[in-house]
CSV table of C-alpha atoms and ligand atoms in Angstrom, one decimal:
chain,number,residue,atom,x,y,z
A,1,MET,CA,14.7,12.9,0.8
A,2,LYS,CA,12.6,9.8,-0.3
A,3,ILE,CA,10.0,11.0,-2.8
A,4,VAL,CA,7.2,9.2,-4.7
A,5,LEU,CA,5.9,10.9,-7.8
A,6,PHE,CA,2.4,9.6,-8.2
A,7,GLY,CA,-0.4,10.0,-10.7
A,8,PRO,CA,-2.1,8.6,-13.8
A,9,PRO,CA,-0.3,7.7,-17.0
A,10,GLY,CA,0.8,10.9,-18.8
A,11,ALA,CA,0.4,13.2,-15.7
A,12,GLY,CA,4.1,14.2,-16.1
A,13,LYS,CA,5.8,12.1,-13.5
A,14,GLY,CA,8.7,11.2,-15.8
A,15,THR,CA,9.1,14.7,-17.2
A,16,GLN,CA,9.3,16.2,-13.7
A,17,ALA,CA,11.5,13.4,-12.3
A,18,VAL,CA,14.2,14.1,-14.9
A,19,ARG,CA,14.4,17.7,-13.8
A,20,LEU,CA,14.2,16.9,-10.1
A,21,THR,CA,16.9,14.2,-10.2
A,22,GLU,CA,19.4,16.7,-11.8
A,23,ARG,CA,18.4,19.4,-9.3
A,24,MET,CA,18.5,17.2,-6.2
A,25,ALA,CA,21.3,14.8,-7.1
A,26,ILE,CA,19.3,11.7,-6.0
A,27,PRO,CA,18.5,8.8,-8.3
A,28,HIS,CA,15.4,8.7,-10.4
A,29,ILE,CA,13.8,5.2,-10.2
A,30,SER,CA,11.2,4.5,-12.8
A,31,THR,CA,9.7,1.0,-12.7
A,32,GLY,CA,8.4,1.5,-16.3
A,33,ASP,CA,12.0,2.4,-17.5
A,34,MET,CA,13.4,-0.6,-15.6
A,35,PHE,CA,10.9,-3.0,-17.3
A,36,ARG,CA,11.6,-1.5,-20.7
A,37,ALA,CA,15.3,-2.0,-20.2
A,38,ALA,CA,14.7,-5.6,-19.1
A,39,ILE,CA,12.6,-6.2,-22.2
A,40,GLN,CA,15.3,-4.8,-24.4
A,41,GLN,CA,17.9,-7.0,-22.7
A,42,GLY,CA,15.6,-10.1,-23.0
A,43,THR,CA,15.8,-11.0,-19.3
A,44,PRO,CA,13.2,-13.3,-17.6
A,45,THR,CA,11.8,-10.3,-15.8
A,46,GLY,CA,11.5,-8.4,-19.1
A,47,LEU,CA,9.8,-11.4,-20.8
A,48,GLU,CA,7.3,-11.6,-18.0
A,49,ALA,CA,6.6,-7.9,-17.9
A,50,LYS,CA,6.1,-7.4,-21.6
A,51,SER,CA,2.8,-9.3,-21.9
A,52,TYR,CA,1.3,-7.1,-19.2
A,53,MET,CA,2.8,-3.8,-20.5
A,54,ASP,CA,1.6,-4.5,-24.0
A,55,ARG,CA,-2.0,-4.7,-22.7
A,56,GLY,CA,-1.6,-1.7,-20.4
A,57,GLU,CA,-2.1,-4.0,-17.4
A,58,LEU,CA,0.0,-3.9,-14.2
A,59,VAL,CA,3.0,-6.3,-13.8
A,60,PRO,CA,2.4,-8.6,-10.8
A,61,ASP,CA,3.2,-7.0,-7.4
A,62,GLU,CA,5.8,-9.5,-6.4
A,63,VAL,CA,7.9,-8.9,-9.6
A,64,THR,CA,7.6,-5.1,-9.3
A,65,THR,CA,8.3,-5.0,-5.6
A,66,ARG,CA,11.4,-7.2,-5.9
A,67,ILE,CA,13.0,-5.0,-8.6
A,68,VAL,CA,12.4,-1.9,-6.5
A,69,ALA,CA,13.7,-3.4,-3.3
A,70,GLU,CA,16.9,-4.5,-5.2
A,71,ARG,CA,17.3,-1.0,-6.6
A,72,ILE,CA,16.7,0.9,-3.4
A,73,ALA,CA,19.3,-1.3,-1.6
A,74,LYS,CA,22.0,0.1,-3.9
A,75,PRO,CA,24.5,2.6,-2.2
A,76,ASP,CA,23.4,5.6,-4.4
A,77,CYS,CA,20.0,5.5,-2.8
A,78,GLN,CA,21.4,6.1,0.7
A,79,ASN,CA,20.6,9.8,0.6
A,80,GLY,CA,17.2,9.4,-1.0
A,81,PHE,CA,15.5,8.7,-4.3
A,82,ILE,CA,12.7,9.7,-6.6
A,83,LEU,CA,10.3,6.9,-7.3
A,84,ASP,CA,8.3,7.3,-10.5
A,85,GLY,CA,5.5,4.8,-11.3
A,86,PHE,CA,5.8,2.9,-8.0
A,87,PRO,CA,3.9,2.1,-5.9
A,88,ARG,CA,0.8,1.5,-8.0
A,89,THR,CA,-1.2,-0.8,-5.7
A,90,VAL,CA,-1.9,-0.7,-2.0
A,91,ALA,CA,0.0,-4.0,-1.7
A,92,GLN,CA,3.1,-2.3,-3.3
A,93,ALA,CA,2.7,0.7,-1.0
A,94,GLN,CA,2.7,-1.6,2.0
A,95,ALA,CA,5.7,-3.5,0.7
A,96,LEU,CA,7.5,-0.2,0.2
A,97,ALA,CA,6.8,0.8,3.8
A,98,ASP,CA,8.7,-2.3,5.0
A,99,ILE,CA,11.9,-1.2,3.2
A,100,ALA,CA,11.8,2.6,3.2
A,101,GLU,CA,10.0,5.5,5.0
A,102,ILE,CA,8.7,7.8,2.3
A,103,ASP,CA,8.9,11.6,3.1
A,104,VAL,CA,6.5,12.9,0.5
A,105,VAL,CA,4.2,11.7,-2.2
A,106,VAL,CA,3.5,14.2,-4.9
A,107,ASN,CA,0.2,13.4,-6.6
A,108,PHE,CA,-0.2,14.9,-10.1
A,109,VAL,CA,-3.9,15.3,-10.8
A,110,ALA,CA,-5.0,15.5,-14.4
A,111,ASP,CA,-7.9,15.1,-16.8
A,112,ASP,CA,-8.2,11.7,-18.6
A,113,GLU,CA,-8.9,13.2,-22.1
A,114,ALA,CA,-5.9,15.5,-21.8
A,115,LEU,CA,-3.8,12.5,-20.8
A,116,VAL,CA,-4.9,10.6,-23.9
A,117,ARG,CA,-3.8,13.5,-26.1
A,118,ARG,CA,-0.5,13.9,-24.2
A,119,LEU,CA,0.4,10.2,-24.4
A,120,GLY,CA,-0.7,9.8,-28.0
A,121,GLY,CA,1.8,12.6,-28.9
A,122,ARG,CA,4.7,11.5,-26.7
A,123,ARG,CA,8.0,10.7,-28.4
A,124,SER,CA,11.4,10.2,-26.9
A,125,CYS,CA,14.9,10.6,-27.9
A,126,PRO,CA,17.4,8.2,-26.4
A,127,THR,CA,19.7,11.1,-25.6
A,128,HIS,CA,17.4,14.1,-25.1
A,129,GLY,CA,14.5,12.5,-23.3
A,130,ILE,CA,10.7,13.1,-23.6
A,131,TYR,CA,9.0,15.4,-26.1
A,132,HIS,CA,5.4,16.0,-27.2
A,133,ILE,CA,4.9,16.3,-31.0
A,134,ASP,CA,3.1,19.6,-30.5
A,135,TRP,CA,6.3,21.1,-29.1
A,136,ILE,CA,8.5,20.0,-32.1
A,137,SER,CA,8.8,22.1,-35.2
A,138,GLY,CA,10.0,20.3,-38.2
A,139,ASP,CA,9.2,16.7,-39.3
A,140,LYS,CA,8.3,15.4,-35.7
A,141,VAL,CA,10.1,12.2,-36.6
A,142,HIS,CA,13.6,13.3,-35.6
A,143,CYS,CA,14.9,14.8,-32.4
A,144,PRO,CA,15.1,18.6,-32.8
A,145,GLU,CA,18.4,18.6,-30.9
A,146,CYS,CA,20.4,15.7,-32.4
A,147,GLY,CA,18.5,14.4,-35.4
A,148,GLU,CA,18.1,10.9,-33.9
A,149,THR,CA,14.8,9.1,-34.8
A,150,LEU,CA,12.2,9.7,-32.1
A,151,VAL,CA,10.6,6.6,-30.5
A,152,LYS,CA,6.9,6.1,-29.8
A,153,ARG,CA,6.2,3.7,-26.9
A,154,ALA,CA,4.3,0.6,-27.8
A,155,ASP,CA,1.7,1.2,-25.1
A,156,ASP,CA,1.0,4.8,-26.3
A,157,GLU,CA,-1.6,3.6,-28.8
A,158,GLU,CA,-5.0,5.0,-27.9
A,159,THR,CA,-6.7,1.6,-27.0
A,160,THR,CA,-3.8,0.7,-24.7
A,161,ILE,CA,-3.7,4.3,-23.2
A,162,ARG,CA,-7.4,4.0,-22.3
A,163,ASN,CA,-6.9,0.7,-20.7
A,164,ARG,CA,-4.0,2.1,-18.7
A,165,LEU,CA,-6.3,4.8,-17.4
A,166,THR,CA,-9.0,2.3,-16.5
A,167,VAL,CA,-6.4,0.2,-14.6
A,168,TYR,CA,-5.2,3.4,-12.9
A,169,HIS,CA,-8.6,4.3,-11.6
A,170,ALA,CA,-9.4,0.8,-10.5
A,171,GLN,CA,-6.1,-0.4,-9.0
A,172,THR,CA,-3.8,2.6,-8.4
A,173,ALA,CA,-6.1,5.5,-7.3
A,174,PRO,CA,-6.8,3.8,-3.9
A,175,VAL,CA,-3.1,4.4,-3.1
A,176,VAL,CA,-4.0,8.1,-2.7
A,177,ASP,CA,-6.1,7.3,0.4
A,178,TYR,CA,-3.3,5.1,1.8
A,179,TYR,CA,-0.8,8.0,1.7
A,180,GLN,CA,-3.4,10.6,2.8
A,181,ARG,CA,-3.9,8.6,6.0
A,182,LYS,CA,-0.1,8.6,6.5
A,183,GLY,CA,-0.1,12.4,6.1
A,184,VAL,CA,2.6,12.6,3.4
A,185,LEU,CA,0.4,13.3,0.3
A,186,LYS,CA,0.7,16.6,-1.6
A,187,GLU,CA,-1.5,17.3,-4.5
A,188,VAL,CA,-0.3,19.2,-7.6
A,189,ASP,CA,-2.3,20.3,-10.6
A,190,GLY,CA,-0.8,18.2,-13.4
A,191,MET,CA,-2.6,20.3,-16.1
A,192,LEU,CA,-0.2,23.2,-15.7
A,193,SER,CA,2.8,23.8,-18.0
A,194,VAL,CA,5.9,21.8,-17.4
A,195,ALA,CA,7.7,24.9,-16.0
A,196,ASP,CA,4.9,25.9,-13.7
A,197,THR,CA,4.5,22.4,-12.4
A,198,TYR,CA,8.3,22.2,-11.7
A,199,LYS,CA,8.2,25.4,-9.8
A,200,ILE,CA,5.3,24.2,-7.6
A,201,VAL,CA,6.9,20.8,-7.0
A,202,THR,CA,10.3,22.3,-6.0
A,203,GLU,CA,8.5,24.8,-3.7
A,204,LEU,CA,6.6,22.0,-1.9
A,205,LEU,CA,9.8,19.9,-1.6
A,206,GLY,CA,11.6,22.9,-0.2
A,207,VAL,CA,14.3,23.1,-2.8
A,208,ALA,CA,15.3,26.0,-5.0
A,209,PRO,CA,14.2,25.5,-8.6
B,1,AP5,P1,5.3,3.7,-16.8
B,1,AP5,O1,6.4,3.7,-17.7
B,1,AP5,O2,5.4,4.0,-15.4
B,1,AP5,O3,4.1,4.5,-17.5
B,1,AP5,P2,2.9,5.4,-16.8
B,1,AP5,O4,2.7,5.4,-15.4
B,1,AP5,O5,1.8,4.9,-17.6
B,1,AP5,O6,3.3,6.8,-17.0
B,1,AP5,P3,3.9,7.4,-18.2
B,1,AP5,O7,5.4,7.2,-18.3
B,1,AP5,O8,3.1,7.0,-19.4
B,1,AP5,O9,3.5,9.0,-17.9
B,1,AP5,P4,4.3,10.1,-17.1
B,1,AP5,O10,3.4,10.5,-16.0
B,1,AP5,O11,5.7,9.7,-16.7
B,1,AP5,O12,4.2,11.2,-18.2
B,1,AP5,P5,5.4,11.9,-19.0
B,1,AP5,O13,6.2,12.8,-18.2
B,1,AP5,O14,6.1,10.9,-19.8
B,1,AP5,O15,4.6,2.2,-16.9
B,1,AP5,C1,4.4,1.5,-18.1
B,1,AP5,C2,3.9,0.1,-17.8
B,1,AP5,O16,4.9,-0.6,-16.9
B,1,AP5,C3,2.6,0.1,-16.9
B,1,AP5,O17,1.4,0.2,-17.8
B,1,AP5,C4,2.7,-1.3,-16.3
B,1,AP5,O18,2.4,-2.4,-17.2
B,1,AP5,C5,4.2,-1.4,-16.0
B,1,AP5,N1,4.5,-0.9,-14.6
B,1,AP5,C6,5.3,0.2,-14.3
B,1,AP5,N2,5.4,0.4,-13.0
B,1,AP5,C7,4.6,-0.6,-12.5
B,1,AP5,C8,4.2,-0.9,-11.1
B,1,AP5,N3,4.6,-0.2,-10.1
B,1,AP5,N4,3.4,-2.0,-10.9
B,1,AP5,C9,3.0,-2.7,-11.9
B,1,AP5,N5,3.3,-2.5,-13.2
B,1,AP5,C10,4.1,-1.4,-13.5
B,1,AP5,O19,4.5,12.8,-20.0
B,1,AP5,C11,3.6,12.3,-20.9
B,1,AP5,C12,3.5,13.2,-22.2
B,1,AP5,O20,3.0,14.5,-21.7
B,1,AP5,C13,4.9,13.6,-22.8
B,1,AP5,O21,4.7,13.7,-24.2
B,1,AP5,C14,5.3,14.9,-22.2
B,1,AP5,O22,6.1,15.6,-23.0
B,1,AP5,C15,3.9,15.5,-22.0
B,1,AP5,N6,3.9,16.4,-20.8
B,1,AP5,C16,4.4,16.1,-19.6
B,1,AP5,N7,4.1,17.1,-18.7
B,1,AP5,C17,3.3,18.0,-19.4
B,1,AP5,C18,2.7,19.2,-19.0
B,1,AP5,N8,2.8,19.8,-17.8
B,1,AP5,N9,2.0,19.9,-20.0
B,1,AP5,C19,1.8,19.3,-21.2
B,1,AP5,N10,2.4,18.2,-21.6
B,1,AP5,C20,3.2,17.5,-20.7
């Protein structure tokens, strides 16, 4: 199955993708993660992406579409994949249609102010994934499972979060209409708990939780 997880920053795309990729045994392709890895490795793509990401702007379509096309062409994507954070413009959606037929687009709908709170409290552990500080008892600085120092993303400062939301409404939200017209869009309430959201998403994908 070829799946797109869609929605505003902080709607829970990454959180659900991690669970679904384990359950469905198909790769999780996050353009944000790919850019962050490229930045860490200091590649030309990373250097170009960084200036946009730091401001909460979108990386140019041609760069983003190229890295996704290269990733989707790999053999592990033959039986499907879960795209997280792509496409984010109508031009990206059109470019994706040229290389893959998407079966379902899950659109997580959520309230902007709740998203600002979610992203402001997001922390991640390199081994154990994404947390929110409200879920962590203890010092909220170290991973509750392994003690590793938790990382706050550079673009999770409030000013940048608000710009990401503005960019989402202006440039990314129109992609909803594009997929609605194609008849593959499924809407999910992104304000539910992680467990309830997962249950609904697996039901609509037709897989056991
Ligand atoms: P990217 O990394 O894709 O970030 P994003 O879309 O802004 O999405 P997030 O990762 O912030 O949110 P999420 O929906 O995955 O939420 P999460 O599960 O982590 O992109 C970063 C940047 O890269 C972009 O700004 C852009 O510059 C560039 N980029 C990437 N793709 C691009 C593209 N296609 N084109 C151009 N540029 C691109 O959850 C967030 C928090 O909420 C966590 O703390 C989590 O624990 C908590 N949470 C999750 N679910 C729930 C729930 N149900 N209830 C309560 N809390 C929850």
